[in-house]
XYZ file of N, CA and C in Angstrom:
333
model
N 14.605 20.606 -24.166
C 15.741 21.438 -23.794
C 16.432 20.932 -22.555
N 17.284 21.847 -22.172
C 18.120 21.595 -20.858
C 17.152 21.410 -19.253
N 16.142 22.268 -19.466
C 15.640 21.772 -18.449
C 14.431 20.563 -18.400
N 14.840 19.762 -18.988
C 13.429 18.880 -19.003
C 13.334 18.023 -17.623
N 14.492 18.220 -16.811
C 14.091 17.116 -15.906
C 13.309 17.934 -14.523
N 12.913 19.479 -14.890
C 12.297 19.794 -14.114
C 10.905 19.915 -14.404
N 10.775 19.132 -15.577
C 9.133 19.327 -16.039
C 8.266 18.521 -15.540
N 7.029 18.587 -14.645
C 6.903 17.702 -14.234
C 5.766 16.607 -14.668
N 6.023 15.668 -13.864
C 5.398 14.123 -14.634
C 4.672 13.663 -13.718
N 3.697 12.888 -14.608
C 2.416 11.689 -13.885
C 3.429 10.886 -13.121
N 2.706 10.043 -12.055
C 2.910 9.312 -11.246
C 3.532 7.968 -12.368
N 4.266 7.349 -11.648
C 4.627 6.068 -11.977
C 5.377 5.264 -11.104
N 4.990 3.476 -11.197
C 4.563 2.684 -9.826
C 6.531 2.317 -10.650
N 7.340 2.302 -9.915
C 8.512 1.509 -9.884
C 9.003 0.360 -9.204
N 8.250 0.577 -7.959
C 8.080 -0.972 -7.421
C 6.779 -1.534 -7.112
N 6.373 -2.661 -7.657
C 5.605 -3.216 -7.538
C 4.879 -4.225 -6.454
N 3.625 -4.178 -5.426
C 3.806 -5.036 -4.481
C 3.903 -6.254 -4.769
N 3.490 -7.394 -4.135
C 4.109 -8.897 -4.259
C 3.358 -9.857 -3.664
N 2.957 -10.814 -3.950
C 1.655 -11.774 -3.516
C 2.232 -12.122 -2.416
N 1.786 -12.007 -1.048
C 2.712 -12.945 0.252
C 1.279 -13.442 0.884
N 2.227 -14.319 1.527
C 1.516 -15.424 2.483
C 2.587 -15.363 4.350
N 1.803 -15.023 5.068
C 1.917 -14.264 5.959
C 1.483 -15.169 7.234
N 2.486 -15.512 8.282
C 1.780 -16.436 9.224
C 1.170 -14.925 10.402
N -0.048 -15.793 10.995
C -0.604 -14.788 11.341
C -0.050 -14.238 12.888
N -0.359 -12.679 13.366
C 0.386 -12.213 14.601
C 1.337 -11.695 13.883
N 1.936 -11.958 12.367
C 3.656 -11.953 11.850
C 3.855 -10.293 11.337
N 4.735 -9.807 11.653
C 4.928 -8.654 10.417
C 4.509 -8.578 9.191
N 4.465 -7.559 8.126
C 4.503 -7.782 7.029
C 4.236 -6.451 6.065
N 5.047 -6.743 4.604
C 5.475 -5.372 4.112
C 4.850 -5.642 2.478
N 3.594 -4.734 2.263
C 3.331 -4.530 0.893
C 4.395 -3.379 0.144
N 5.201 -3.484 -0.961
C 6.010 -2.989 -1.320
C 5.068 -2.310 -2.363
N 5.776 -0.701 -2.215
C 5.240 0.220 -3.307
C 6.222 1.214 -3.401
N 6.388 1.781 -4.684
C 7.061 2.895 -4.408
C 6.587 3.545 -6.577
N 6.534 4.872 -5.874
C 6.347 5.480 -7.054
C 7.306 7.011 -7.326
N 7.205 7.246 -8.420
C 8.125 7.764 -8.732
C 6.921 9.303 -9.447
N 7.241 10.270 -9.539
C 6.135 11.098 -10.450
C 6.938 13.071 -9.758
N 6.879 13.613 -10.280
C 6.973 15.291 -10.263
C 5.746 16.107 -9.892
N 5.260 16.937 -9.221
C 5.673 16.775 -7.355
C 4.813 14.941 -7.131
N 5.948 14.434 -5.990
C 6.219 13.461 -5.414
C 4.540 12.936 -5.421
N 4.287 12.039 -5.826
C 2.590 11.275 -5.763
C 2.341 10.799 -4.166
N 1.267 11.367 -3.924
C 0.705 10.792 -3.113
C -0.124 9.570 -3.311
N 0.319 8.405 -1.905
C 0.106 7.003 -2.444
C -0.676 6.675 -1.498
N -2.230 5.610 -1.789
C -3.251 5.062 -0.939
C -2.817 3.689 -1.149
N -3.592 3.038 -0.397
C -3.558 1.813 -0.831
C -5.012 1.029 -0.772
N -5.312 0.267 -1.326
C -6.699 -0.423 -1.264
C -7.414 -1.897 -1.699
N -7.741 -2.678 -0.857
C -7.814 -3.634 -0.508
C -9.300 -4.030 -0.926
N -9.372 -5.342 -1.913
C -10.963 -5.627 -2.728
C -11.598 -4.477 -2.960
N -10.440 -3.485 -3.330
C -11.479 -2.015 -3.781
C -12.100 -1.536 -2.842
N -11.630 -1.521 -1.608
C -12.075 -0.276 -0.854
C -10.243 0.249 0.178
N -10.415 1.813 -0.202
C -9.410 1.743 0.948
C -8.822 1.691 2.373
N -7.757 1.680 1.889
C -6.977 0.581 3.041
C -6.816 1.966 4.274
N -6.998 2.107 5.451
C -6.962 3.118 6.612
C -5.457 2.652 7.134
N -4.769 3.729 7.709
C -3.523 3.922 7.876
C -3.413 4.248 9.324
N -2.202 4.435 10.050
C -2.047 4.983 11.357
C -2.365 6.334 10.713
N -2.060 7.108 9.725
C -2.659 8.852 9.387
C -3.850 8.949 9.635
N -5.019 8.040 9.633
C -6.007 8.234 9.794
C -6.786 7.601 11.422
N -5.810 6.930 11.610
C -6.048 5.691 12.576
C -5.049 6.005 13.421
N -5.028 6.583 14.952
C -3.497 6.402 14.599
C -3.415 4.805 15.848
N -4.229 4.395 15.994
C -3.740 3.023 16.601
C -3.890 1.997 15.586
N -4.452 2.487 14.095
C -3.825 1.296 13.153
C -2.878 0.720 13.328
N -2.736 -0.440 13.272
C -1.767 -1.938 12.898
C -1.050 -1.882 11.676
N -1.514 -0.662 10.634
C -0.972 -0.647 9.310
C -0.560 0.831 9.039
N 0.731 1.091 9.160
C 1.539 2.424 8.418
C 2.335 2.517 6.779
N 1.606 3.643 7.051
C 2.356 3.707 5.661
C 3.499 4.463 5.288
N 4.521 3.647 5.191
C 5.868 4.112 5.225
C 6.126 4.631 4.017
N 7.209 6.050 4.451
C 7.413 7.027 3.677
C 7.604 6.892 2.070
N 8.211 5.838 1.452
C 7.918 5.390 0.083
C 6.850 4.903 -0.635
N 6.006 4.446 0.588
C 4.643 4.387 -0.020
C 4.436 2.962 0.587
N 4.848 2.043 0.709
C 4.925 0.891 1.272
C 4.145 0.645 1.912
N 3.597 -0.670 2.495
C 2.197 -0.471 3.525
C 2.870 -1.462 4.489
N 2.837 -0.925 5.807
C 3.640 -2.061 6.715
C 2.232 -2.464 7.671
N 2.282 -3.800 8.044
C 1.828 -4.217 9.201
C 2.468 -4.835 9.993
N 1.790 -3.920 11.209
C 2.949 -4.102 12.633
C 2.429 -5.929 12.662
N 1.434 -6.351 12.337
C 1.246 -7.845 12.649
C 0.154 -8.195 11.996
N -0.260 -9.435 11.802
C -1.103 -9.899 10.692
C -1.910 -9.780 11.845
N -3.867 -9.588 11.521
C -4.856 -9.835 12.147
C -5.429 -10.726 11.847
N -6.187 -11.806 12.109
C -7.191 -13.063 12.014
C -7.608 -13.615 13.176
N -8.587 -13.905 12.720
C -9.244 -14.428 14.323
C -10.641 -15.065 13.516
N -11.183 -15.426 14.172
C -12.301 -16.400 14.181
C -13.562 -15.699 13.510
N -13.622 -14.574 13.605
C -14.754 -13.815 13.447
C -14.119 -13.004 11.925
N -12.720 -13.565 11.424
C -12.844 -12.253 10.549
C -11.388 -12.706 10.309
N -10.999 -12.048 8.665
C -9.576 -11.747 8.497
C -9.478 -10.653 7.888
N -9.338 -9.874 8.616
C -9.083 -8.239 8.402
C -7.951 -7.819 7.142
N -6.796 -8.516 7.499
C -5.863 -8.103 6.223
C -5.651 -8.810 5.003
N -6.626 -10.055 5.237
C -6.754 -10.984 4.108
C -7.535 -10.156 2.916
N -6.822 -10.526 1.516
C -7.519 -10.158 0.204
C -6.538 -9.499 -0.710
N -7.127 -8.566 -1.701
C -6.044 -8.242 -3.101
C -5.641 -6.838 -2.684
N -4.634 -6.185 -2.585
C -4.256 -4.798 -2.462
C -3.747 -4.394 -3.886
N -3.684 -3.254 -3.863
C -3.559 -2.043 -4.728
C -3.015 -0.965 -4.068
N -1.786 -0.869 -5.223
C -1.147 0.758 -4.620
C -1.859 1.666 -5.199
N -1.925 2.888 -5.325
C -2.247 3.911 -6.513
C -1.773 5.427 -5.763
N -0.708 5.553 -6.696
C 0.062 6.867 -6.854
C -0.816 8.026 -7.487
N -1.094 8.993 -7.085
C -1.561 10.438 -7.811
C -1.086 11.448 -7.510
N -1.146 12.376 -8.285
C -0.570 13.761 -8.499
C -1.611 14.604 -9.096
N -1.464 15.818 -9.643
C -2.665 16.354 -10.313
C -2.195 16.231 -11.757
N -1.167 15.280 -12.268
C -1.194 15.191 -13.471
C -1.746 13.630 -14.033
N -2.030 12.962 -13.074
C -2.449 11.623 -13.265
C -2.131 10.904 -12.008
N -2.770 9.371 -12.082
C -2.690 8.053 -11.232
C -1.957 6.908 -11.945
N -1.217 6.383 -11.155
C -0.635 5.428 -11.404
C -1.197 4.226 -10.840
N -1.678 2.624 -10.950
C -2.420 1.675 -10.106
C -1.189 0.385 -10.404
N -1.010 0.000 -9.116
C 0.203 -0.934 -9.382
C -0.436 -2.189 -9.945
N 0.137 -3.043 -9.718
C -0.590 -4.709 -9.869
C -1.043 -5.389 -8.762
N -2.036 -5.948 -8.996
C -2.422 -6.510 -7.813
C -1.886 -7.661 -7.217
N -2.186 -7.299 -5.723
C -1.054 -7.975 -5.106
C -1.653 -8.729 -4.000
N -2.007 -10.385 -3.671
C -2.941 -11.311 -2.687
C -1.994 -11.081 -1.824
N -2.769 -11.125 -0.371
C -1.613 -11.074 0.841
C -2.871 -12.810 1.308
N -2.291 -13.058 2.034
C -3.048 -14.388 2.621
C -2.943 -14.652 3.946
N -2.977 -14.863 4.971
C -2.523 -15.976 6.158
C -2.482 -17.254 5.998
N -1.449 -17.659 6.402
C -0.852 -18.955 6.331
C -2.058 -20.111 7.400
N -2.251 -20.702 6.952
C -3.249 -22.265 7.423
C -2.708 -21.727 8.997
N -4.026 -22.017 10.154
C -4.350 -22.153 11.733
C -3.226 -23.233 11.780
């Protein structure tokens, strides 16, 4: 009928993030955005575990901007560790379902 566009719907990923390679110290923006009725709440998660945010953190290095997006104020690496190195995952939910984007390698660029 006439009102169908108020019926509401599972999550769904419309933008997809994107494999980057990232010199390190540098900015950098995992792209997500989902679309779903009421609005999905979006995590993100990294070799399958998730990813912590300034919401939880709030001196995290990594926010998650209002479309869902995952920003880092700067790449981390260091000698002992590469913190933002590996595969991310968006995943949109609602209480009518999850949406899981494609996976997406972030890297640092060669010392």
């Amino acid at each position: 009928g006439s009102h169908s566009q108020l019926e509401d719907t599972a999550p769904r990923i419309v933008e997809h993030p994107t494999d980057l390679l990232v010199s390190k110290g540098e900015p950098a923006t995992l792209s997500c955005k989902a679309e779903g009725r009421p609005a999905p709440a979006v995590e993100w998660y990294k070799d399958g575990e998730r990813v912590e945010t300034d919401r939880e953190d709030p001196r995290s290095h990594r926010t998650l901007l209002p479309g869902g997006s995952l920003f880092f104020l700067r790449i981390l690496h260091g000698r002992r560790g590469k913190p933002d190195e590996g595969v991310y995952v968006c995943v949109a939910r609602n209480y009518l379902g999850e949406a899981t984007s494609r996976n997406a390698s972030l890297e640092v660029a060669g010392e």
